[in-house]
Coordinates of C-alpha atoms in Angstrom, one line a residue:
X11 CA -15.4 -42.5 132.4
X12 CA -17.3 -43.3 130.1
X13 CA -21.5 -43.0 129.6
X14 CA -24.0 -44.3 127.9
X15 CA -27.7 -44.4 127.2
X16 CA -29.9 -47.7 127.4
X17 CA -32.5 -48.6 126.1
X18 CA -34.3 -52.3 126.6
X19 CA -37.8 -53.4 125.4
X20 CA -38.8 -57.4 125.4
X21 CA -42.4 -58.4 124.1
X22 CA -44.0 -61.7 123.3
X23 CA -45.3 -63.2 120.1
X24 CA -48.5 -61.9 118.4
X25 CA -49.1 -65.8 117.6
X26 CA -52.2 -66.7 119.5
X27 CA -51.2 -70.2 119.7
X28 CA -47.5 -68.4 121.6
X29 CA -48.9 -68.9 125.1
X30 CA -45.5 -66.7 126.9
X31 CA -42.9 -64.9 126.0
X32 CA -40.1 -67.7 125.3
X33 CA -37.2 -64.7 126.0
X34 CA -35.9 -63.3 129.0
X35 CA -32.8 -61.1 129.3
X36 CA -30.7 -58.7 132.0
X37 CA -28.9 -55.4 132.3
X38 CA -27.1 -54.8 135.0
X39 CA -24.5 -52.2 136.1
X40 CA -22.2 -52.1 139.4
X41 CA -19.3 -50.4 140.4
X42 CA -15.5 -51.1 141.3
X43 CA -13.4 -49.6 143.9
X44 CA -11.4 -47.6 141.0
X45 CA -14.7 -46.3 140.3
X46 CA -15.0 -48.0 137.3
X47 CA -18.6 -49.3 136.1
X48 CA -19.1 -52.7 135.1
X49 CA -22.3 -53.5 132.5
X50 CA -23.3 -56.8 131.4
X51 CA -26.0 -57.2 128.9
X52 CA -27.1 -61.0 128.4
X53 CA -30.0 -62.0 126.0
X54 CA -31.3 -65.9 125.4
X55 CA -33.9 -67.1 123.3
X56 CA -35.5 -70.1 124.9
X57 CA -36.5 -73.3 122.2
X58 CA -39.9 -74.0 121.6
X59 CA -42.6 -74.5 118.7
X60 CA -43.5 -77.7 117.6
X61 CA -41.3 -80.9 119.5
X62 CA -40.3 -78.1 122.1
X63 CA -40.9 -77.2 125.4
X64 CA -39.9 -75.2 128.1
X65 CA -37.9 -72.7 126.3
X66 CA -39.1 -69.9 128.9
X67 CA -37.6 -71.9 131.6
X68 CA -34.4 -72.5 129.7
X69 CA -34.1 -69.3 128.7
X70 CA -34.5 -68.0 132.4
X71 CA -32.1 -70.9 133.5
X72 CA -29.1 -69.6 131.3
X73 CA -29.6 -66.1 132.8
X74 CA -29.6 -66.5 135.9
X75 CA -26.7 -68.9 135.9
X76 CA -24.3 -67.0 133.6
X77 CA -24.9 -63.6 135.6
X78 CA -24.2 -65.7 139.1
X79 CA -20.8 -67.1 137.5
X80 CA -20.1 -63.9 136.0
X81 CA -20.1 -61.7 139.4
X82 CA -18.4 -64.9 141.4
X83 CA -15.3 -65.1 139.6
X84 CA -14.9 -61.2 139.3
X85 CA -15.8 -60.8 143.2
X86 CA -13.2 -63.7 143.6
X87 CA -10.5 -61.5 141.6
X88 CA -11.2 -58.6 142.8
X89 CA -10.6 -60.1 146.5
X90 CA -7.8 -62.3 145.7
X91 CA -5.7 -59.8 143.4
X92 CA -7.7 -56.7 142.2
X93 CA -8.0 -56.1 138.9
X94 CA -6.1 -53.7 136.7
X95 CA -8.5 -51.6 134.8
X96 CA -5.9 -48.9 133.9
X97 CA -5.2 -48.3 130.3
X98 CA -1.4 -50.2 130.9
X99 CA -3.1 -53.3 132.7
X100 CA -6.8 -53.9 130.9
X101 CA -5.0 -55.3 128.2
X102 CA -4.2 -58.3 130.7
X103 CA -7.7 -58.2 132.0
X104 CA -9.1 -58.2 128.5
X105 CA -7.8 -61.2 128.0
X106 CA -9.0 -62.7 131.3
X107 CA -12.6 -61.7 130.7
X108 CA -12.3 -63.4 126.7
X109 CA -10.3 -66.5 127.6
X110 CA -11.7 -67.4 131.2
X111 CA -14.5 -65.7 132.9
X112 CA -16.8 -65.2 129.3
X113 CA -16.5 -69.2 128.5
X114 CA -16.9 -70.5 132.1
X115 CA -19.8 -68.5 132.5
X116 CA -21.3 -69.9 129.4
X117 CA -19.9 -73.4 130.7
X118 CA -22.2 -73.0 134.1
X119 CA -25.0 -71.7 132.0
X120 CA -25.4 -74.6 129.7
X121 CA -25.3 -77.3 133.0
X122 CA -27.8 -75.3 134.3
X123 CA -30.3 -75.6 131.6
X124 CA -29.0 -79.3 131.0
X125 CA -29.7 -80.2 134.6
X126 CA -33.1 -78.1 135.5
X127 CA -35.1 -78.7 132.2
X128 CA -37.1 -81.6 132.0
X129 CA -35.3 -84.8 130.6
X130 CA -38.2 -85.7 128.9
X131 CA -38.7 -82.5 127.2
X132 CA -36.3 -81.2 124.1
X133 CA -35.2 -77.9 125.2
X134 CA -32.6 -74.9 124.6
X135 CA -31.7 -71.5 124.3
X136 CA -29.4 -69.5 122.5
X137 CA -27.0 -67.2 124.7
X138 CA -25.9 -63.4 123.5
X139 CA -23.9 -61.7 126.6
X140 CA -21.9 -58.4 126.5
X141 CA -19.6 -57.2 128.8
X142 CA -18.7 -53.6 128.9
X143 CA -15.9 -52.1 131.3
X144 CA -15.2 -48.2 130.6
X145 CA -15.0 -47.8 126.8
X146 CA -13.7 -52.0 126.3
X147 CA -16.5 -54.7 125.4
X148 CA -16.4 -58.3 125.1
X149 CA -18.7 -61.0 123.4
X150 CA -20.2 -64.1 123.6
X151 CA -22.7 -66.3 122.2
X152 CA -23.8 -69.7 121.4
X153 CA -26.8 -69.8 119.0
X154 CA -28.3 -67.2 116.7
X155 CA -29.2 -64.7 118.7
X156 CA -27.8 -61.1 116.8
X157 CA -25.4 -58.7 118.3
X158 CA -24.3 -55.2 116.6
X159 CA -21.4 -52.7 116.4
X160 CA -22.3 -49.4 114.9
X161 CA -19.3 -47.6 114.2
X162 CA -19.8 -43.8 114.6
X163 CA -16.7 -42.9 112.5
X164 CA -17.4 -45.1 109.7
X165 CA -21.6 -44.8 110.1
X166 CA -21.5 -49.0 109.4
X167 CA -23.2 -51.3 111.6
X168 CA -21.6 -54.5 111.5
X169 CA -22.9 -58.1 113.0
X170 CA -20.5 -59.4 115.4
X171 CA -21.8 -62.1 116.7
X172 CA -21.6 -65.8 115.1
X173 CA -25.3 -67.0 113.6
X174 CA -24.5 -70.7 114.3
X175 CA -27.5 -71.9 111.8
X176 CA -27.8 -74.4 109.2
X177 CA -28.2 -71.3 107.1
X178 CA -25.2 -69.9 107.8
X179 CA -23.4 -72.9 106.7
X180 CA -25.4 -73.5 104.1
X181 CA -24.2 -70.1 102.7
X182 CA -20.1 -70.9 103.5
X183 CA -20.9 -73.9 101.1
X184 CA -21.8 -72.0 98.3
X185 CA -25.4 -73.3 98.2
X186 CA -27.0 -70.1 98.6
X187 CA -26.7 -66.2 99.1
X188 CA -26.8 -64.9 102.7
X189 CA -30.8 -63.2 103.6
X190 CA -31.9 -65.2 100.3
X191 CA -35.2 -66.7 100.6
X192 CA -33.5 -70.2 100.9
X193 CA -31.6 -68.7 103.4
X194 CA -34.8 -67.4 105.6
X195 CA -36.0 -71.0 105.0
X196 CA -33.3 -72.6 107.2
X197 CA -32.5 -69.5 109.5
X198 CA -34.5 -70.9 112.3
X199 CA -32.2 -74.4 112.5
X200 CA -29.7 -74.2 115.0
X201 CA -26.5 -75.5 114.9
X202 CA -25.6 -75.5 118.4
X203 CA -27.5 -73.5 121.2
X204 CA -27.4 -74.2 125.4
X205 CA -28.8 -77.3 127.4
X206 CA -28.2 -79.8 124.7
X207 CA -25.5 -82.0 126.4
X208 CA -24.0 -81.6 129.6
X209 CA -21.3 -80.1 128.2
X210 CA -20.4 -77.6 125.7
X211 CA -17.8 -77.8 123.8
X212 CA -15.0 -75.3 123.6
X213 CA -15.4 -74.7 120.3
X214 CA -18.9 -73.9 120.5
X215 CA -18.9 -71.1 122.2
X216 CA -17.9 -67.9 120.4
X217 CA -15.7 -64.9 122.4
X218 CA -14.4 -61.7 120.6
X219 CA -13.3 -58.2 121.7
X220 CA -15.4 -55.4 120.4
X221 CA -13.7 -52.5 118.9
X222 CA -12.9 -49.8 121.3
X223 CA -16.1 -47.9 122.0
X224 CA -16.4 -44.2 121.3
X225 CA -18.9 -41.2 121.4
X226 CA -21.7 -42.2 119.2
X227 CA -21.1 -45.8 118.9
X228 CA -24.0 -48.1 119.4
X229 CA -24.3 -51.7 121.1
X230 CA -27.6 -53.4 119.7
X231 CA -28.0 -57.1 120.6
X232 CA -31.5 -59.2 120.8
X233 CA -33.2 -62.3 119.9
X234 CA -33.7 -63.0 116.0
X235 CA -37.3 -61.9 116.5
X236 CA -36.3 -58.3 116.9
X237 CA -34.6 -58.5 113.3
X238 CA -37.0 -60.1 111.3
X239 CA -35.9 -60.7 108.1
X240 CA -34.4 -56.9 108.3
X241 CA -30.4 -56.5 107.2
X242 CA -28.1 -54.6 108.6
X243 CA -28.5 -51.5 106.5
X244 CA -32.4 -51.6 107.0
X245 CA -31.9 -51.7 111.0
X246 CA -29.4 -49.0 111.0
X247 CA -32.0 -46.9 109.2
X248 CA -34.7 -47.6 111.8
X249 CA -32.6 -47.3 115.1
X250 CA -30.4 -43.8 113.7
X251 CA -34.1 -42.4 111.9
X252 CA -35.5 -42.6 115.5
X253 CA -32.3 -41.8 117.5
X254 CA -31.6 -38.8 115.3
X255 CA -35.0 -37.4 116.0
X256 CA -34.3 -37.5 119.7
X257 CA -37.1 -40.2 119.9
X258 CA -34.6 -42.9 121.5
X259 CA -37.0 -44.8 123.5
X260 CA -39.1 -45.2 120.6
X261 CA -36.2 -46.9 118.2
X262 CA -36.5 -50.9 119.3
X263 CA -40.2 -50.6 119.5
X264 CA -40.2 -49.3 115.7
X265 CA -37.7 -51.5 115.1
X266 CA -40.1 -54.2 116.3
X267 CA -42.7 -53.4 114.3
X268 CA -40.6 -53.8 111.2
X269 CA -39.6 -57.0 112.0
X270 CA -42.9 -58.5 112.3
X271 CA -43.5 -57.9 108.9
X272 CA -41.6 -60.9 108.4
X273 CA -41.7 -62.9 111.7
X274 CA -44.2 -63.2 114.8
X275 CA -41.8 -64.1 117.4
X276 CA -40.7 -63.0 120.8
X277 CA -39.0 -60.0 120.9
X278 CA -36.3 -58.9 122.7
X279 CA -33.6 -56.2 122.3
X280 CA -31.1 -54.1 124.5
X281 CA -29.6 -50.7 123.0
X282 CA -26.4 -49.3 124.2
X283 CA -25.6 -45.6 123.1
X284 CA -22.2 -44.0 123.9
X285 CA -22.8 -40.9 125.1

């Protein structure tokens, strides 16, 4: 079986005119009859600012709704058929979890934050969930809010979720380089994000499978407010500076304080260690 060390820290905007923290976010383990242990790690990043409102509710809206979906349709596999968490059978499972429960959990979350936000109020949130079963992980997200693989083997952290910004496509166009100042300037533009429409389109929401996980792998997702304006190489430095020091539970908050060099926004992170 696998372990691993967590590490979660979520704090709201130094902006007086930020009246709450706009993020909310859950961690959860539980077990299986095999005695395998289930984690799911989901992060949103409620709208607000100026023509917004309510992103705290949204934010809590998308949470609570894709962890219920989430633990219905496993408790519904597990007492119609079981599930095959061997190493012959998770291949099958695998693709369950990317191709089914992932994307109908992110289908329930976006009606819930459709239906319970104001109609008279513009709101949203961007979705970042992780599942982790033994040493597989899966992804999703809709919106920009960052996810993380550090590689132990090759010491490379690499971002694997989708940024769905009108930077981001600004930069496959050609019309800038990616963390440019141009590209900072239309970071905060979402292309897509939760609670827009009724329903979210298939296409929209974005599913991988995380390489397999081994000792001294990391799992860093959070809302863009824990980044900054901070690259991958520059985060790396500031999680493994504090981690290597056997200060762990001090890594997001440094990393926190380097982002807000740049931007005064909610923060929130969750930091998975293989032990």
């Amino acid at each position: 079986m696998t372990n691993f060390q967590v590490s979660m820290l979520s704090v709201k905007s130094t902006e007086t005119s930020h009246k709450v923290n706009e993020d909310h976010f859950l961690y959860e383990e539980y077990s299986f009859c095999e005695g395998k242990k289930l984690r799911l790690i989901v992060i949103c990043d409620g709208m607000g600012g100026v023509g917004m409102a309510e992103g705290d509710q949204a934010s809590l809206f998308a949470v609570q709704a894709f962890s219920e979906s989430i633990h219905r349709q496993l408790l519904q596999a597990v007492m119609r058929d079981g599930l095959d968490f061997s190493e012959e059978g998770f291949e099958t499972t695998a693709v369950w979890l990317e191709t089914e429960v992932m994307p109908q959990a992110a289908k329930e979350a976006n009606q819930a934050v459709y239906e319970k936000t104001s109609p008279l109020a513009e709101s949203g949130t961007t979705l970042t969930a992780i599942l982790v079963i033994d040493h597989y992980a899966v992804l999703l997200n809709v919106g920009d809010s960052p996810a993380y693989f550090y590689d132990a083997k090759s010491g490379e952290l690499i971002l694997v979720s989708q940024l769905q910004t009108l930077a981001e496509l600004e930069v496959q166009e050609g019309r800038y380089e990616k963390y440019s100042e141009a590209y900072y300037d239309s970071s905060h533009i979402l292309s897509h994000c939760l609670g827009e429409y009724d329903i979210i389109e298939k296409n929209v929401i974005y599913v991988r499978r995380l390489p397999v996980l081994c000792s001294g792998d990391m799992i860093l997702a959070g809302s863009d407010g824990a980044f900054g304006r901070m690259g991958e190489q520059k985060i790396l430095a500031t999680i493994k500076r504090n981690i290597d020091n056997g200060r762990e539970r001090f890594a997001l908050k440094r990393l926190f304080l380097q982002a807000r060099r740049d931007k005064k926004d909610d923060q929130t992170a969750v930091l998975l260690c293989v032990q």
